[in-house]
């Protein structure tokens, strides 16, 4: 899931790629290849790309390769693009089951970076029995990328022309609109053909090519956040090729596609309910913080009610006067992104809020060490997410209505409503829509059932999205994670891991109605992992294989 901010932010070992932008309006008068539900270009029969695996860097446990695929699957002998691919081989090759493909979300998440960063979070049995493969999707990172600037300095200069987080007041809104009109012009000049061919449907076809390149007859897949929508798209484009598919932290496909209509009355994230889910998660953060001591949560005011009041007062103070560079909107953006990873993200967030309360500029979070890959910090500018998001998901045309959307969202979700409203506003002037969009139906019978994992307090993808995904797919089973944060993968539950491992290895699904819990609740010291709610089966913490 993309978040607002001026640069790529890394928290808790997970790269969270910035994008206060993305996704709203597309220009009229375009010639779409897909105008309603279904449709899209047919998938041609192509020889799979060759993957010449080699160690990513000297002594790296990860292998890297490059795949060539068509830019336009409707013209398979035309222009080709490159996909950067990464692999970690099964650690117990004698018991190897096959290849697990992983997409970390975004849109715009570079899998060549995020899979190595998150590798330790995969269940041990999965690491032992599967080669785990990820890739930078087309348009992203080290693959053939959407890049609308000549160099990083130019990109940074553009970013400095707009407010952090979201615009406050008329002056900042004018600058915000000018910045995204400028971005749209730059992107249209650089590579307009690429902009029209980075859709989720295009990436699903790339995924099928990569599946074939590894020799797998059917796909085994784990997708988080946006990766859930990619998985749902694959499952309906290639239903007979689904071996096993875990969709963790889900977007409602019907809401994402606006039920197949381009007449969008709300921005995408408000349709998805991200604002309400973020507000509920923030409320739990403040309540749990207030219920413990300042030794565990520095921002605690001694009770949940007092801590909520303290937060509200801090936000009001920041609206009147920033602390250093920490503005109200920038702090809200930091809060929203910091709720993604419970450990150590919530504790660190509490410390930064306490610094602001005391009038000190907080120290920025320390990024994790770079993974052993050739390009551990690829350029992942906002335009990369925009190219996918704006081309795929309809949003209201024109920025004039966004202040109205903001106030309505703030009424129902407070600060989170303001943040998530503007997170799609950069699509208003975006110069392209996807030439090939898949917008349903979502209920094509798959060769094997799909496992949907939903977290109750997720600041980006609401639990209702997981419920909708499970209902809309033809054969999907919901596993509930009664916990906090964005994705169960990044906020571990031994219970969830055990069910995922069983399902991925031999197809065993959790019993209907199964609920798991996170291993370590927020602001608690580390403890033993939780058992499976339907009758034991919990695991002790496991070392990385």
Coordinates of C-alpha atoms in Angstrom, one line a residue, residues 189-428:
X189 CA 7.0 13.5 -22.3
X190 CA 9.3 10.7 -21.0
X191 CA 7.6 7.4 -22.1
X192 CA 3.8 7.6 -22.8
X193 CA 3.7 4.1 -24.2
X194 CA 5.1 2.6 -21.0
X195 CA 2.5 4.5 -18.9
X196 CA -0.3 2.7 -20.7
X197 CA 1.1 -0.7 -20.2
X198 CA 1.8 -1.1 -16.4
X199 CA -1.7 -2.2 -15.4
X200 CA -2.3 -5.0 -12.9
X201 CA -3.6 -7.1 -15.7
X202 CA -0.2 -6.6 -17.5
X203 CA 1.6 -7.6 -14.3
X204 CA -0.6 -10.7 -13.9
X205 CA 0.4 -11.8 -17.4
X206 CA 4.1 -11.2 -16.4
X207 CA 3.6 -13.3 -13.4
X208 CA 2.2 -16.2 -15.5
X209 CA 5.3 -15.9 -17.7
X210 CA 7.6 -16.1 -14.7
X211 CA 5.6 -19.1 -13.4
X212 CA 6.3 -20.8 -16.7
X213 CA 9.9 -19.8 -16.7
X214 CA 10.4 -21.7 -13.4
X215 CA 8.8 -24.8 -14.8
X216 CA 5.8 -24.7 -12.6
X217 CA 2.5 -26.1 -14.1
X218 CA 0.5 -24.0 -11.6
X219 CA 1.1 -20.9 -9.5
X220 CA 1.8 -20.9 -5.8
X221 CA 1.5 -17.3 -4.6
X222 CA 1.6 -15.0 -1.6
X223 CA 0.5 -11.4 -2.1
X224 CA 0.2 -8.7 0.5
X225 CA -1.8 -5.5 0.3
X226 CA -2.0 -4.5 -3.4
X227 CA -0.6 -7.9 -4.0
X228 CA -4.0 -9.3 -3.0
X229 CA -5.6 -7.4 -5.9
X230 CA -2.9 -8.7 -8.2
X231 CA -3.6 -12.2 -7.0
X232 CA -7.3 -11.8 -7.5
X233 CA -6.7 -10.6 -11.0
X234 CA -4.4 -13.5 -11.8
X235 CA -6.9 -16.0 -10.3
X236 CA -9.6 -14.7 -12.7
X237 CA -7.4 -14.4 -15.8
X238 CA -5.8 -17.8 -15.2
X239 CA -8.2 -19.7 -13.0
X240 CA -7.0 -23.1 -14.0
X241 CA -3.4 -22.3 -13.0
X242 CA -4.0 -21.6 -9.3
X243 CA -2.3 -24.2 -7.2
X244 CA -2.3 -22.2 -3.9
X245 CA -2.8 -18.5 -3.2
X246 CA -2.5 -16.6 0.0
X247 CA -3.9 -13.1 -0.1
X248 CA -2.8 -11.1 3.0
X249 CA -4.4 -7.7 3.8
X250 CA -6.9 -7.3 1.1
X251 CA -8.5 -4.7 -1.1
X252 CA -12.1 -5.2 -2.2
X253 CA -11.8 -5.8 -6.0
X254 CA -15.2 -4.3 -6.7
X255 CA -14.4 -1.1 -4.7
X256 CA -10.9 -0.8 -6.3
X257 CA -12.4 -1.0 -9.8
X258 CA -15.5 1.1 -8.9
X259 CA -17.7 -1.8 -9.9
X260 CA -16.3 -1.6 -13.4
X261 CA -17.4 2.0 -13.9
X262 CA -15.3 5.1 -14.7
X263 CA -17.8 7.4 -13.1
X264 CA -16.1 7.6 -9.7
X265 CA -18.0 9.6 -7.0
X266 CA -15.4 9.0 -4.3
X267 CA -11.5 8.7 -4.3
X268 CA -10.4 5.1 -4.3
X269 CA -9.2 4.9 -0.7
X270 CA -12.4 6.3 0.6
X271 CA -14.3 3.7 -1.4
X272 CA -12.0 1.0 0.1
X273 CA -12.6 2.3 3.6
X274 CA -8.9 2.9 4.4
X275 CA -9.7 6.1 6.2
X276 CA -12.1 4.3 8.7
X277 CA -9.7 1.4 9.2
X278 CA -6.8 3.8 9.9
X279 CA -8.9 5.8 12.3
X280 CA -9.9 2.6 14.2
X281 CA -6.3 1.5 14.4
X282 CA -5.1 4.9 15.6
X283 CA -7.8 4.8 18.3
X284 CA -6.5 1.4 19.4
X285 CA -2.9 2.7 19.4
X286 CA -3.9 5.6 21.7
X287 CA -6.1 3.4 24.0
X288 CA -3.4 0.7 24.4
X289 CA -0.7 3.3 24.9
X290 CA -2.8 5.0 27.6
X291 CA -3.5 1.7 29.3
X292 CA 0.2 1.1 29.9
X293 CA 3.1 3.0 31.5
X294 CA 5.4 5.6 29.9
X295 CA 8.2 3.0 30.2
X296 CA 6.4 1.0 27.5
X297 CA 4.6 3.8 25.6
X298 CA 6.3 7.2 26.0
X299 CA 3.2 9.1 24.9
X300 CA 0.9 7.6 27.5
X301 CA -1.1 10.1 29.6
X302 CA -2.1 7.5 32.2
X303 CA -5.4 6.4 30.7
X304 CA -6.9 5.8 27.2
X305 CA -9.2 8.8 27.5
X306 CA -6.4 11.1 28.6
X307 CA -4.0 9.8 25.9
X308 CA -6.6 10.4 23.1
X309 CA -7.1 14.0 24.5
X310 CA -3.3 14.5 24.5
X311 CA -3.1 13.4 20.9
X312 CA -5.9 15.7 19.8
X313 CA -4.3 18.6 21.6
X314 CA -0.9 17.9 20.0
X315 CA -2.5 17.9 16.6
X316 CA -4.2 21.3 17.3
X317 CA -0.9 22.7 18.4
X318 CA 0.9 21.5 15.3
X319 CA -1.8 23.0 13.1
X320 CA -1.0 26.4 14.7
X321 CA 2.7 26.1 14.8
X322 CA 5.0 23.3 13.5
X323 CA 7.9 21.9 15.6
X324 CA 10.9 22.3 13.4
X325 CA 10.0 20.7 10.1
X326 CA 7.2 18.6 11.7
X327 CA 3.9 20.1 10.4
X328 CA 0.4 18.9 11.3
X329 CA 0.0 17.1 7.9
X330 CA 3.5 15.7 7.9
X331 CA 3.0 14.3 11.4
X332 CA -0.4 12.7 10.4
X333 CA 1.4 11.1 7.5
X334 CA 4.1 9.8 9.8
X335 CA 1.4 8.4 12.2
X336 CA -0.4 6.6 9.4
X337 CA 2.7 5.0 8.0
X338 CA 4.1 4.1 11.5
X339 CA 1.0 2.1 12.4
X340 CA 1.9 -0.4 9.7
X341 CA 4.5 -2.3 11.8
X342 CA 3.6 -2.9 15.4
X343 CA 7.1 -3.9 16.6
X344 CA 9.1 -1.6 16.8
X345 CA 6.9 0.9 14.9
X346 CA 4.3 1.7 17.5
X347 CA 6.9 2.2 20.3
X348 CA 9.0 4.4 18.1
X349 CA 6.0 6.4 17.0
X350 CA 5.0 7.0 20.6
X351 CA 8.6 8.3 21.2
X352 CA 8.3 10.8 18.3
X353 CA 4.9 12.0 19.4
X354 CA 6.3 12.6 22.9
X355 CA 9.2 14.5 21.5
X356 CA 6.7 16.8 19.6
X357 CA 4.6 17.1 22.8
X358 CA 7.7 18.4 24.6
X359 CA 8.6 20.8 21.7
X360 CA 11.5 18.7 20.3
X361 CA 11.9 17.8 16.7
X362 CA 11.8 14.0 16.6
X363 CA 14.7 12.1 15.2
X364 CA 14.0 10.2 11.9
X365 CA 13.6 6.5 12.0
X366 CA 16.8 4.5 11.3
X367 CA 16.4 2.4 8.1
X368 CA 17.3 -1.3 8.2
X369 CA 20.6 -2.4 6.6
X370 CA 20.4 -2.9 2.8
X371 CA 19.7 -6.4 1.6
X372 CA 22.5 -8.2 -0.3
X373 CA 21.2 -7.4 -3.8
X374 CA 22.7 -5.3 -6.6
X375 CA 20.4 -2.3 -6.2
X376 CA 19.2 -2.2 -2.6
X377 CA 17.9 1.3 -3.0
X378 CA 16.3 1.6 -6.4
X379 CA 14.5 4.8 -7.5
X380 CA 10.8 4.3 -6.5
X381 CA 9.4 7.7 -7.1
X382 CA 5.7 8.5 -6.8
X383 CA 5.1 8.3 -10.5
X384 CA 5.7 4.5 -10.4
X385 CA 2.8 3.9 -8.1
X386 CA 0.8 6.5 -10.0
X387 CA 1.2 4.8 -13.3
X388 CA -0.4 1.6 -11.9
X389 CA -2.9 3.2 -9.6
X390 CA -4.1 6.0 -11.8
X391 CA -4.3 3.8 -14.8
X392 CA -6.2 1.0 -13.0
X393 CA -8.6 2.6 -10.5
X394 CA -11.1 5.3 -11.3
X395 CA -11.1 8.5 -9.2
X396 CA -13.0 11.8 -9.5
X397 CA -11.8 14.0 -12.3
X398 CA -10.3 17.3 -11.2
X399 CA -8.9 18.5 -7.9
X400 CA -11.6 21.0 -7.1
X401 CA -13.8 18.5 -5.2
X402 CA -11.0 17.2 -3.0
X403 CA -11.4 19.7 -0.2
X404 CA -15.1 18.6 0.0
X405 CA -14.1 15.0 0.1
X406 CA -11.5 15.8 2.8
X407 CA -14.0 17.5 5.1
X408 CA -16.5 14.6 4.7
X409 CA -13.9 12.0 5.4
X410 CA -12.6 14.0 8.4
X411 CA -16.1 13.9 9.9
X412 CA -16.1 10.1 9.8
X413 CA -12.4 9.4 10.3
X414 CA -10.6 12.5 11.7
X415 CA -7.0 13.0 10.7
X416 CA -7.0 9.6 8.8
X417 CA -9.8 10.9 6.6
X418 CA -7.8 13.9 5.5
X419 CA -4.7 11.8 4.8
X420 CA -6.4 9.1 2.8
X421 CA -8.5 11.6 0.8
X422 CA -5.4 13.3 -0.6
X423 CA -3.5 10.1 -1.2
X424 CA -5.2 9.7 -4.5
X425 CA -5.4 13.3 -5.6
X426 CA -2.3 13.1 -7.9
X427 CA -4.4 11.1 -10.4
X428 CA -6.5 14.2 -11.3

